Amino acid sequence: LSTEVAAVMSRQFFVGGNFKMNGTTESLTVISDRLREADLDSKVEVVVSPPAAYISKLAADFSGTKVGVSAQNVHEKASGAFTGEISCAMALDCGAKYTILGHSERRHVFGESNCQIGAKTKAALASGLTVIACIGEK
């Protein structure tokens, strides 16, 4: 029992904000300014997930802070004719350290299967991204 208690006590809380397809440079600057000024609990991991167009901006805004930046999605292929998609390497190059995978919208609106999400997860982990897995939605 003491090993189980120690494992639970050593867990870190995680708070993530997914902006989905929302935000402008101005509105995201307001959010990043507030988060940089906030007294964030060191026991809580804080991650923001802006639209892909703003990953670099928020990665720069949060450079040197404890706030992490996540891609909202990545493609399982490293490159190719996949209009509108970003690869794991692109997300990393923009400053993302995380990616969200398996979100219900990606499953239901874009028809992503468990198999495709598995392939994306494998690619993301192999690239060094931390996966924020969405499980059990809808």
Short mmCIF file of C-alpha atoms in Angstrom, two decimals:
data_model
loop_
_atom_site.label_atom_id
_atom_site.label_comp_id
_atom_site.label_asym_id
_atom_site.label_seq_id
_atom_site.Cartn_x
_atom_site.Cartn_y
_atom_site.Cartn_z
CA LEU A 1 0.00 0.00 0.00
CA SER A 2 2.80 2.47 0.77
CA THR A 3 4.17 2.10 -2.78
CA GLU A 4 0.73 2.94 -4.21
CA VAL A 5 0.37 5.97 -1.96
CA ALA A 6 3.85 7.21 -2.93
CA ALA A 7 2.99 6.82 -6.62
CA VAL A 8 -0.21 8.83 -6.25
CA MET A 9 1.52 11.53 -4.21
CA SER A 10 4.29 11.88 -6.80
CA ARG A 11 1.86 12.56 -9.66
CA GLN A 12 1.85 16.02 -11.12
CA PHE A 13 -1.37 17.86 -11.90
CA PHE A 14 -1.82 18.88 -15.53
CA VAL A 15 -3.87 21.80 -16.85
CA GLY A 16 -4.18 22.22 -20.60
CA GLY A 17 -5.97 24.87 -22.61
CA ASN A 18 -6.97 23.97 -26.18
CA PHE A 19 -7.88 27.10 -28.13
CA LYS A 20 -9.27 25.03 -31.03
CA MET A 21 -9.78 27.33 -34.08
CA ASN A 22 -9.97 30.50 -31.99
CA GLY A 23 -7.70 33.43 -31.29
CA THR A 24 -5.82 36.25 -32.92
CA THR A 25 -2.34 37.58 -32.33
CA GLU A 26 -3.87 40.24 -30.10
CA SER A 27 -6.07 37.92 -28.03
CA LEU A 28 -3.32 35.33 -27.60
CA THR A 29 -0.90 38.06 -26.48
CA VAL A 30 -3.36 39.01 -23.74
CA ILE A 31 -3.53 35.37 -22.61
CA SER A 32 0.24 34.86 -22.72
CA ASP A 33 0.83 38.12 -20.81
CA ARG A 34 -1.57 37.02 -18.08
CA LEU A 35 -0.07 33.55 -17.80
CA ARG A 36 3.48 34.93 -17.64
CA GLU A 37 2.42 37.27 -14.83
CA ALA A 38 0.46 34.59 -12.94
CA ASP A 39 1.77 32.88 -9.83
CA LEU A 40 1.55 29.34 -11.20
CA ASP A 41 1.84 26.44 -8.78
CA SER A 42 5.10 24.58 -9.43
CA LYS A 43 3.25 21.29 -8.83
CA VAL A 44 0.98 21.93 -11.82
CA GLU A 45 2.09 21.44 -15.42
CA VAL A 46 0.45 24.12 -17.59
CA VAL A 47 0.21 23.68 -21.37
CA VAL A 48 -1.52 25.81 -23.99
CA SER A 49 -2.54 24.53 -27.40
CA PRO A 50 -3.06 27.34 -29.91
CA PRO A 51 -3.98 26.93 -33.57
CA ALA A 52 -0.94 25.85 -35.60
CA ALA A 53 -0.51 29.36 -37.02
CA TYR A 54 0.30 30.64 -33.50
CA ILE A 55 2.54 27.87 -32.10
CA SER A 56 5.76 29.81 -32.82
CA LYS A 57 4.37 32.99 -31.30
CA LEU A 58 3.31 31.33 -28.05
CA ALA A 59 6.49 29.25 -27.86
CA ALA A 60 8.44 32.54 -28.01
CA ASP A 61 6.09 34.20 -25.50
CA PHE A 62 6.56 31.34 -23.02
CA SER A 63 10.28 30.81 -23.59
CA GLY A 64 12.01 30.60 -20.21
CA THR A 65 8.73 29.96 -18.34
CA LYS A 66 7.09 26.81 -17.05
CA VAL A 67 4.21 27.08 -19.56
CA GLY A 68 4.45 24.50 -22.33
CA VAL A 69 3.09 24.75 -25.86
CA SER A 70 1.26 21.99 -27.70
CA ALA A 71 0.22 21.35 -31.27
CA GLN A 72 -3.46 20.51 -31.57
CA ASN A 73 -2.71 17.68 -33.99
CA VAL A 74 0.12 16.21 -36.06
CA HIS A 75 0.21 13.98 -39.11
CA GLU A 76 1.77 10.54 -38.87
CA LYS A 77 3.86 11.06 -42.01
CA ALA A 78 7.07 13.08 -41.94
CA SER A 79 6.23 14.94 -45.16
CA GLY A 80 4.10 14.74 -48.28
CA ALA A 81 1.04 16.07 -50.07
CA PHE A 82 -1.17 16.51 -47.00
CA THR A 83 -2.65 19.99 -47.40
CA GLY A 84 -3.19 21.78 -44.11
CA GLU A 85 -1.45 19.18 -41.97
CA ILE A 86 1.71 19.58 -39.91
CA SER A 87 4.33 16.94 -39.21
CA CYS A 88 5.86 16.19 -35.84
CA ALA A 89 9.11 17.82 -36.98
CA MET A 90 7.22 20.98 -37.99
CA ALA A 91 5.49 21.16 -34.60
CA LEU A 92 8.83 20.76 -32.84
CA ASP A 93 10.46 23.33 -35.13
CA CYS A 94 7.74 25.82 -34.17
CA GLY A 95 8.45 25.23 -30.48
CA ALA A 96 5.76 22.72 -29.50
CA LYS A 97 6.78 20.10 -26.97
CA TYR A 98 3.39 18.35 -26.89
CA THR A 99 0.60 17.35 -29.23
CA ILE A 100 -3.04 16.50 -28.64
CA LEU A 101 -4.10 13.25 -30.31
CA GLY A 102 -7.40 11.38 -30.44
CA HIS A 103 -9.64 14.37 -29.81
CA SER A 104 -13.33 13.65 -30.40
CA GLU A 105 -13.53 16.32 -33.10
CA ARG A 106 -10.71 14.67 -35.02
CA ARG A 107 -12.53 11.34 -34.69
CA HIS A 108 -16.05 12.49 -35.53
CA VAL A 109 -15.55 15.45 -37.87
CA PHE A 110 -12.46 14.19 -39.72
CA GLY A 111 -13.09 10.45 -39.38
CA GLU A 112 -9.82 9.55 -37.67
CA SER A 113 -9.75 5.91 -36.63
CA ASN A 114 -8.04 4.30 -33.65
CA CYS A 115 -5.54 2.87 -36.14
CA GLN A 116 -4.64 6.31 -37.51
CA ILE A 117 -4.46 7.80 -34.01
CA GLY A 118 -2.14 4.95 -33.07
CA ALA A 119 0.11 5.73 -36.05
CA LYS A 120 0.14 9.42 -35.09
CA THR A 121 0.97 8.53 -31.49
CA LYS A 122 3.85 6.32 -32.59
CA ALA A 123 5.23 9.06 -34.85
CA ALA A 124 4.84 11.74 -32.17
CA LEU A 125 6.56 9.73 -29.46
CA ALA A 126 9.38 8.75 -31.84
CA SER A 127 9.91 12.44 -32.65
CA GLY A 128 10.18 13.44 -29.00
CA LEU A 129 6.77 15.09 -28.64
CA THR A 130 4.80 14.37 -25.49
CA VAL A 131 1.35 13.09 -26.39
CA ILE A 132 -1.75 14.45 -24.68
CA ALA A 133 -4.06 11.52 -25.35
CA CYS A 134 -7.80 12.06 -25.53
CA ILE A 135 -9.47 8.84 -24.44
CA GLY A 136 -13.13 8.01 -24.04
CA GLU A 137 -14.66 11.09 -25.59
CA LYS A 138 -18.08 10.49 -27.19
#
